[in-house]
Short mmCIF file of C-alpha atoms and ligand atoms in Angstrom, two decimals:
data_model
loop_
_atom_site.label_atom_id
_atom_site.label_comp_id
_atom_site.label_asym_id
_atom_site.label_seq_id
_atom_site.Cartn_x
_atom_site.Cartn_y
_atom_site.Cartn_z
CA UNK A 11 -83.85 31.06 248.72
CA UNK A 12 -85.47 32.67 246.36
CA UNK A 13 -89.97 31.40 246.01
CA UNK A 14 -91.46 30.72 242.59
CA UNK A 15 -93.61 32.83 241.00
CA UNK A 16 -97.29 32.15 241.78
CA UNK A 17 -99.29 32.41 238.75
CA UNK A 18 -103.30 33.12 238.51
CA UNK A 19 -102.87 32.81 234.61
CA UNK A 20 -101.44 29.33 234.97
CA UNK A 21 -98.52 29.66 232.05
CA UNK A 22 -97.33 26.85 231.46
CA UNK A 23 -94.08 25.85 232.79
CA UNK A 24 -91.96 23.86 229.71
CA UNK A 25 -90.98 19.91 231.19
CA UNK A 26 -90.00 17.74 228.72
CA UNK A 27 -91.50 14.96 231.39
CA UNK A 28 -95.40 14.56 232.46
CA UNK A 29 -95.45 14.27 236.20
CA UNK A 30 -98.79 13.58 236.44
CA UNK A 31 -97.78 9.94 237.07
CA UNK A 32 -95.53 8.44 239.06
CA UNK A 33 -92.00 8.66 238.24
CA UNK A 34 -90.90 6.62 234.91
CA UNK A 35 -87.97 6.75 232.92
CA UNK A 36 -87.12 4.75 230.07
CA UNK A 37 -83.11 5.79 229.53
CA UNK A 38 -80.34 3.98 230.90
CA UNK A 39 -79.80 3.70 234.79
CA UNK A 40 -77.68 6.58 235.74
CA UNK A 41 -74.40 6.10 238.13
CA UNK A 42 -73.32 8.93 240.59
CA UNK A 43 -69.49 8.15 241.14
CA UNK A 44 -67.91 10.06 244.76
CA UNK A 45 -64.34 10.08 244.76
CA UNK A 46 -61.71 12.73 246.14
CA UNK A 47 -59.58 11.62 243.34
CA UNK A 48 -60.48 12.37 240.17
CA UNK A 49 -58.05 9.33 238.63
CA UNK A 50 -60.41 7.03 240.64
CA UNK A 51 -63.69 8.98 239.20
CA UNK A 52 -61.88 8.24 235.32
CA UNK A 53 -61.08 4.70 236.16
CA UNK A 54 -64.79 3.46 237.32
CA UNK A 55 -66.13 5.68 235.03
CA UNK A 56 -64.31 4.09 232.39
CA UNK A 57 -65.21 0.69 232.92
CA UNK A 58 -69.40 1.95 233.22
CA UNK A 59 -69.89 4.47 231.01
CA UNK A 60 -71.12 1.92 228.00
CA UNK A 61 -73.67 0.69 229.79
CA UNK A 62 -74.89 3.52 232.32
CA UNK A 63 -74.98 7.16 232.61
CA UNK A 64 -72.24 8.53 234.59
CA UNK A 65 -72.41 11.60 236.81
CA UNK A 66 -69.51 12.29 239.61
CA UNK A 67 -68.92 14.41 242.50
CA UNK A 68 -65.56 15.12 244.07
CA UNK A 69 -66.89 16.06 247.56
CA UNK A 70 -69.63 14.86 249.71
CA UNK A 71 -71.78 18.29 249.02
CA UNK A 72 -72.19 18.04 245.38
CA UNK A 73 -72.99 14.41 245.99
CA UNK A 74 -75.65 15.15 247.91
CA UNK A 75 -76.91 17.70 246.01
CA UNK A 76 -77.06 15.17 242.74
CA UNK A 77 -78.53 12.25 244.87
CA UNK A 78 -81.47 14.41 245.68
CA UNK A 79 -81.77 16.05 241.71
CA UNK A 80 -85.39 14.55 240.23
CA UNK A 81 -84.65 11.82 239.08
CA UNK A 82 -81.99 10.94 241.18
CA UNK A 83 -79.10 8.31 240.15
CA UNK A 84 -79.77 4.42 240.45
CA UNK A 85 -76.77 3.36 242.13
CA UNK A 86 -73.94 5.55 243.87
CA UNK A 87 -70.15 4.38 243.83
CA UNK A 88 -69.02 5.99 246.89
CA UNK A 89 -65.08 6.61 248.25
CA UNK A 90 -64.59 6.44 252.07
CA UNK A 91 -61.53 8.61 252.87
CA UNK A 92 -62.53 12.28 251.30
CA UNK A 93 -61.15 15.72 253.12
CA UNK A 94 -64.20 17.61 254.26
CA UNK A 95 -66.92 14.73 254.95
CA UNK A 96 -65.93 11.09 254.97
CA UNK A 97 -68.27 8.55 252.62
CA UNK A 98 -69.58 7.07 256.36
CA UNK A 99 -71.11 10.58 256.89
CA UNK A 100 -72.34 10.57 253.29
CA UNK A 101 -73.95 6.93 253.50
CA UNK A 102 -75.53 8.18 256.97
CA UNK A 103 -77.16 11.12 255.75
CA UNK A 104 -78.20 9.61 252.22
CA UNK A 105 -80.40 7.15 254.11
CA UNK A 106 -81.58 9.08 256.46
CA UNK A 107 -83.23 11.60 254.01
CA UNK A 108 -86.22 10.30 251.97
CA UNK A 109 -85.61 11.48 248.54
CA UNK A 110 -82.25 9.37 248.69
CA UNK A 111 -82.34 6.44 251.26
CA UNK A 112 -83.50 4.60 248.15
CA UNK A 113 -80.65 4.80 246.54
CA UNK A 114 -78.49 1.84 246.88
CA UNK A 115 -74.82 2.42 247.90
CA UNK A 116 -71.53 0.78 247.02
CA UNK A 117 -68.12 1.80 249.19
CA UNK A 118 -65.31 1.41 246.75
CA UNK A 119 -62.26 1.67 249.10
CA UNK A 120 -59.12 1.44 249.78
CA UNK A 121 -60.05 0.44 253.34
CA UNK A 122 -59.80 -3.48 253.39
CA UNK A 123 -60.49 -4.66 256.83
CA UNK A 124 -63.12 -6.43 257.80
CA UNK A 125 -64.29 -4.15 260.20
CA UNK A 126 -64.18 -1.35 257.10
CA UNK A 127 -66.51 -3.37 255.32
CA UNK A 128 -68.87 -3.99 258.57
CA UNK A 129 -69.19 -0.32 259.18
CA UNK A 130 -70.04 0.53 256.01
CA UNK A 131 -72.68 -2.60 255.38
CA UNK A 132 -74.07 -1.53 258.92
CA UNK A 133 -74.57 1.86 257.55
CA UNK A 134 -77.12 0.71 254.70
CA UNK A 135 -74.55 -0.33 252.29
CA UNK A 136 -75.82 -2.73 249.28
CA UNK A 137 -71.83 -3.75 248.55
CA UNK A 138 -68.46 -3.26 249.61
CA UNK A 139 -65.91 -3.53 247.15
CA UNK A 140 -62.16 -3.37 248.09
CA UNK A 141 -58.96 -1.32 245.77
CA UNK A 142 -57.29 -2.82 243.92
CA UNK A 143 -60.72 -3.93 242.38
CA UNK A 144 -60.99 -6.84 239.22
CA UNK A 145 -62.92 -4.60 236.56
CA UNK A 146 -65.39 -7.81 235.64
CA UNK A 147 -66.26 -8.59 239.95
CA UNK A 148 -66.79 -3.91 239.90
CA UNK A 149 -68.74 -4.46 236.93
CA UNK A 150 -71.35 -7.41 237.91
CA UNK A 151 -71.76 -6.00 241.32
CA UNK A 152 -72.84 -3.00 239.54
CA UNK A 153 -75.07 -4.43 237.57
CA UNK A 154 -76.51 -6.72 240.32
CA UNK A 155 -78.00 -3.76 242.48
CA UNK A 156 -78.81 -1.66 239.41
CA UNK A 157 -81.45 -4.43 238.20
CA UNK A 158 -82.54 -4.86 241.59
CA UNK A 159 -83.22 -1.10 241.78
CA UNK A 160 -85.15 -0.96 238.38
CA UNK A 161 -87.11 -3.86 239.31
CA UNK A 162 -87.75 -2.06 243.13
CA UNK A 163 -88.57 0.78 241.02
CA UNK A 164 -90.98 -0.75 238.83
CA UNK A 165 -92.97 -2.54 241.94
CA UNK A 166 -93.24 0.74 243.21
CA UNK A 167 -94.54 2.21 240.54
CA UNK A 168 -97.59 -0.56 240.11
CA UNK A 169 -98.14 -0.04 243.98
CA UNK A 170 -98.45 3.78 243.22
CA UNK A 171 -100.45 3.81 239.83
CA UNK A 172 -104.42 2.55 239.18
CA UNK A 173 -104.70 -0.63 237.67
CA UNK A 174 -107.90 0.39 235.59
CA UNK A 175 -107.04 4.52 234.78
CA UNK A 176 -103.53 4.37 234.49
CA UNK A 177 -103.38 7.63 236.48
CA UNK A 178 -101.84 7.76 239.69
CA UNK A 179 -103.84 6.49 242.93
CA UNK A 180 -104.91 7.18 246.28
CA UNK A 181 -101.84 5.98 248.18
CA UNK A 182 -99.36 8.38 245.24
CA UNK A 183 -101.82 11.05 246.00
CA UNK A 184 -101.80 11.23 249.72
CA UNK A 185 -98.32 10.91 249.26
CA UNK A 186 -97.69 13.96 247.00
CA UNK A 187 -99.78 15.78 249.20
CA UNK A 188 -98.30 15.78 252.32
CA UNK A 189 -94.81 16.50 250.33
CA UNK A 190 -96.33 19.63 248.47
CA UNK A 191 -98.00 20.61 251.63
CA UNK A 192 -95.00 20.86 253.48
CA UNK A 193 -93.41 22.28 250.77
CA UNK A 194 -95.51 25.18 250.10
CA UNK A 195 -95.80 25.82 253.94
CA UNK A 196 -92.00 26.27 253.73
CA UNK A 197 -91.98 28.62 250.39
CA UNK A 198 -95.16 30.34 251.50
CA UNK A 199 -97.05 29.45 248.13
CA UNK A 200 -100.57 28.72 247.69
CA UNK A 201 -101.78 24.77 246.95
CA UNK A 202 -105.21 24.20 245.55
CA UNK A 203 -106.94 21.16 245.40
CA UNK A 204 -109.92 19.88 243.40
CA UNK A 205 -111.97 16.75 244.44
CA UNK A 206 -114.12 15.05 240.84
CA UNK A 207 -116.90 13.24 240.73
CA UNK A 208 -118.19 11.84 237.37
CA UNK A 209 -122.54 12.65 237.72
CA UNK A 210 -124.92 10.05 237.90
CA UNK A 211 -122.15 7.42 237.63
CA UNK A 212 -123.95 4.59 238.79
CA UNK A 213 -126.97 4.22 236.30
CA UNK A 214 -124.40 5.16 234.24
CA UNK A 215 -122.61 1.24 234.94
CA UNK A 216 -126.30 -0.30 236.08
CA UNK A 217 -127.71 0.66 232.25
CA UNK A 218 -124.77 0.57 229.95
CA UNK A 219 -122.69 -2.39 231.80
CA UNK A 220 -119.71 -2.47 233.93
CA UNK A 221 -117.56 -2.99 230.87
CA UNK A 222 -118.79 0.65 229.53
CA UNK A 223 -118.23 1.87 233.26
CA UNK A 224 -114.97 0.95 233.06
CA UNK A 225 -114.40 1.98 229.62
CA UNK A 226 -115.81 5.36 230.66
CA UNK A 227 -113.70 6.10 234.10
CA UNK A 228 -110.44 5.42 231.34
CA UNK A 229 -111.83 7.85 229.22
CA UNK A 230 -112.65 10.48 231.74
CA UNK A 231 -109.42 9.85 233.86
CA UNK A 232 -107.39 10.53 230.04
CA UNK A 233 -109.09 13.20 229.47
CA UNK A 234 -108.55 14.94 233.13
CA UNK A 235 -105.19 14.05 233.30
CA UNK A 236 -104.10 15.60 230.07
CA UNK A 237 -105.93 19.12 231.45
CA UNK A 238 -103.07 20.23 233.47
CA UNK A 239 -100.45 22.15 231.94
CA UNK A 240 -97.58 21.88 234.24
CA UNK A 241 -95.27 19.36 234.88
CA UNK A 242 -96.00 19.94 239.09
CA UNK A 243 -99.71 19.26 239.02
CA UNK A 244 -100.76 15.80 239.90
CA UNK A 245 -104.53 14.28 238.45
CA UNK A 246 -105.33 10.98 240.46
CA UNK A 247 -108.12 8.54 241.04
CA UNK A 248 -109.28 9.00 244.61
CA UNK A 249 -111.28 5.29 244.39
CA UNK A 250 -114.90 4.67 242.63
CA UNK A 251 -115.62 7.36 240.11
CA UNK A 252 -114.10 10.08 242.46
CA UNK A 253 -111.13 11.92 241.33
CA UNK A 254 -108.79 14.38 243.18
CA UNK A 255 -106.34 16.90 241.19
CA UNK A 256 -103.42 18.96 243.33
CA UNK A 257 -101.78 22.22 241.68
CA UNK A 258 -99.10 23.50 243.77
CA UNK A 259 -97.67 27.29 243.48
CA UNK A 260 -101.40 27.91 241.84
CA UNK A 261 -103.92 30.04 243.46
CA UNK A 262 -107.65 30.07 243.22
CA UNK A 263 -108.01 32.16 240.23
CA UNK A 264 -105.38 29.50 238.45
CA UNK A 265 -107.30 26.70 239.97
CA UNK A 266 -110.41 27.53 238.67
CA UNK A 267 -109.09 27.82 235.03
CA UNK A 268 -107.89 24.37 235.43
CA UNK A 269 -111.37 23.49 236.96
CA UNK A 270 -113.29 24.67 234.09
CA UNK A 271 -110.59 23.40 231.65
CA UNK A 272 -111.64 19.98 233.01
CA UNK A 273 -115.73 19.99 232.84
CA UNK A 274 -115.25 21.46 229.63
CA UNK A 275 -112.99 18.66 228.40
CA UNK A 276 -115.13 16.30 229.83
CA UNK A 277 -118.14 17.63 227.72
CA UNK A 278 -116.27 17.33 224.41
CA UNK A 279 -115.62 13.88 225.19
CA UNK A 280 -119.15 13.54 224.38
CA UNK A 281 -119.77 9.86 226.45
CA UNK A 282 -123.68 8.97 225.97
CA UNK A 283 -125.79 9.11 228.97
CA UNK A 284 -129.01 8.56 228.60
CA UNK A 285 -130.05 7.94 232.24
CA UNK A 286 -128.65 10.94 233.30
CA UNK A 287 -130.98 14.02 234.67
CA UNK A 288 -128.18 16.30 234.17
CA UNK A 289 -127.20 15.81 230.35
CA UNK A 290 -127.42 13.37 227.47
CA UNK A 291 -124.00 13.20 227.76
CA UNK A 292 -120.91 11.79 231.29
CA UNK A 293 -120.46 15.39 232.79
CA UNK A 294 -118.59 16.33 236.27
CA UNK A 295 -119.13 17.77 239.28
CA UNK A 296 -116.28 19.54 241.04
CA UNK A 297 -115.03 20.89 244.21
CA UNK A 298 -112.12 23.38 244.91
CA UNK A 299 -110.57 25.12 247.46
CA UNK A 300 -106.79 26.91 247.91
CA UNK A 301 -104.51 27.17 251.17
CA UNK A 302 -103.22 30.07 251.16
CA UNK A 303 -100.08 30.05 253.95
CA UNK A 304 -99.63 33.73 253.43
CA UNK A 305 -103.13 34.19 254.89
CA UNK A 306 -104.01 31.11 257.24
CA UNK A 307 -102.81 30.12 260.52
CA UNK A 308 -100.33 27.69 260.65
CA UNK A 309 -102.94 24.99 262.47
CA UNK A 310 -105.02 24.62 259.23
CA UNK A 311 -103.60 20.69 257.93
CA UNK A 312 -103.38 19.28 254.70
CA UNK A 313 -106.50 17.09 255.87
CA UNK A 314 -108.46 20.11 256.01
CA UNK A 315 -107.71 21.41 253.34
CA UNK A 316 -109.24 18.12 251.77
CA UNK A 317 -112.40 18.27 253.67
CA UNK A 318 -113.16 21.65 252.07
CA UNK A 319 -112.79 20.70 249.20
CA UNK A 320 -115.01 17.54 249.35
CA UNK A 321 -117.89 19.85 251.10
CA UNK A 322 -117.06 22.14 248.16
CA UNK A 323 -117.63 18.96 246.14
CA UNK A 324 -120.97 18.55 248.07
CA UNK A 325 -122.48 21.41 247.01
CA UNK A 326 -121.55 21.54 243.40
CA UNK A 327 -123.85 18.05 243.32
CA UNK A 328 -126.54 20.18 245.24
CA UNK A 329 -126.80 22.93 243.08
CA UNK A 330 -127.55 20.37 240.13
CA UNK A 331 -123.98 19.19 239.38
CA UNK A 332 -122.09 19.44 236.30
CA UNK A 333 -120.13 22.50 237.61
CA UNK A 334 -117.98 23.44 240.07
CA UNK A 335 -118.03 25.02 243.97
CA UNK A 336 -115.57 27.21 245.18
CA UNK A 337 -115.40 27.07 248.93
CA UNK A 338 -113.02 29.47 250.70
CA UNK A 339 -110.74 27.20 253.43
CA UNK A 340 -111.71 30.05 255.73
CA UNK A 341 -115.33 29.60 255.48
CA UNK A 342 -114.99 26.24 257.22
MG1 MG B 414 -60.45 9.20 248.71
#
């Protein structure tokens, strides 16, 4: 497998979708159809395609590969008897992986025993429908576990996002981080992280009102989140008036553009402070360090790498804040 590029100069990377919250879409629900036989594909497919998208796979492979594409399909219509894998061994290893055990599954088979249906219900199957199959029963079944999966979807998304910012939270955060962690161990890539604090926040809400605060954390979380420039990087609320930004494949040279990308933007913003020592105007402090896998023993966790940044953090505020500390995940 082939790594991405690492860039220091941070070019952008073109995505027609922000990922810098959690994972929205607005188009219709999309339907991954497995069948052997591509008559069967045509015939569901026919009776779907005016209300969903429709993407198919012939063997259990490609399915696999499609069910674990970002942004995977809503609902998949899935054959039992297939050549190479059967659509038991599919269903198994669909919800066993966690990009696709959310996925709700329908067996459409010509298997109509009752112990058919058990199997595949025991396996983490939403619905079992039987061939020959009534095109209006195929149809509302469909549509029953498509709503329920945009409406699963949609809870998560509230669980994952901050009520006041709008940016992603703490729990999406530690989420993404242990994913990208893992993920850059693999490839060998470098992951930086930056921890935020806005300066002098709290005379900031004890002169000006908790209304302004609030007001104020929107503004500053807007204005961080739109700093990024690829789709990959993820800008958060940690909890209070503390922030935390990840940049995976970006190294500290890249990291530190971003950095300084961000106290700038936070200066134009231009947010009256007039009990601040720092400035007349909301500034940032900010604290950043990179793993570097190519360099580090293997020990060094994700959890570390967050505590360097955070002292990093500590010592931008010492050295009169409204600027940012580099700290080396060595030096710890
Ligand atoms: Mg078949």
């Amino acid at each position: 497998m082939t790594a991405p590029p690492i860039c220091s100069s941070r070019s952008p990377r073109a995505s027609p979708i922000r990922n810098t919250r959690p994972e929205v879409r607005e188009q219709r629900a999309t339907i991954l159809i497995v069948d052997d036989q591509p008559a069967n594909i045509h015939a569901l497919a026919k009776l779907l395609k005016d209300d969903y998208r429709i993407i198919t796979a012939t063997n259990a492979a490609k399915a696999l590969e499609l069910a674990r594409r970002e942004p995977g399909p809503d609902l998949i219509l899935l054959d039992i008897l297939m050549p190479d894998q059967d659509g038991y061994g599919l269903c198994r290893e669909l919800k066993a992986d966690e990009a696709t055990h959310a996925i709700p599954v329908i067996f459409v088979t010509a298997l109509d025993q009752a112990q058919d249906e058990a199997k595949g219900l025991q396996l983490g199957a939403a619905d079992y429908i039987s061939k020959p199959f009534n095109p209006a029963i195929v149809r509302a079944r469909v549509h029953n576990q498509v709503s329920l999966k945009l409406k699963t979807d949609l809870l998560e998304k509230i669980a994952l996002q901050d009520g006041l910012t709008e940016i992603p939270n703490r729990r999406y955060f530690d989420r993404k981080l242990s994913q990208e962690w893992n993920r850059q161990s693999r490839h060998q890539q470098p992951l930086s992280l930056l921890m935020i604090d806005i300066d002098h926040f709290k005379p900031y809400n004890d002169h000006y009102g908790h209304g302004a605060g609030d007001e104020c954390l929107r503004r500053v979380a807007q204005a961080l989140a739109q700093a990024p420039t690829r789709s990959a990087d993820l800008v958060a609320r940690y909890g209070g008036e503390e922030f935390v930004v990840l940049l995976p494949d970006t190294d500290a040279t890249g990291a530190r553009e971003v950095a300084e990308k961000m106290r700038a933007a936070i200066h134009t913003l231009a947010i009256p402070h007039a009990y601040s020592p720092v400035s007349d105007h909301i500034t940032i402090s900010l604290g950043g360090s990179t793993h570097q896998p190519q360099r580090q023993r293997p020990a060094t966790s994700s959890e570390a790498l967050k505590q360097v940044a955070d002292q990093a953090l500590y010592q931008a505020k010492e050295q009169g804040r409204d600027r940012l500390f580099w700290r080396d995940i060595d030096a710890s």
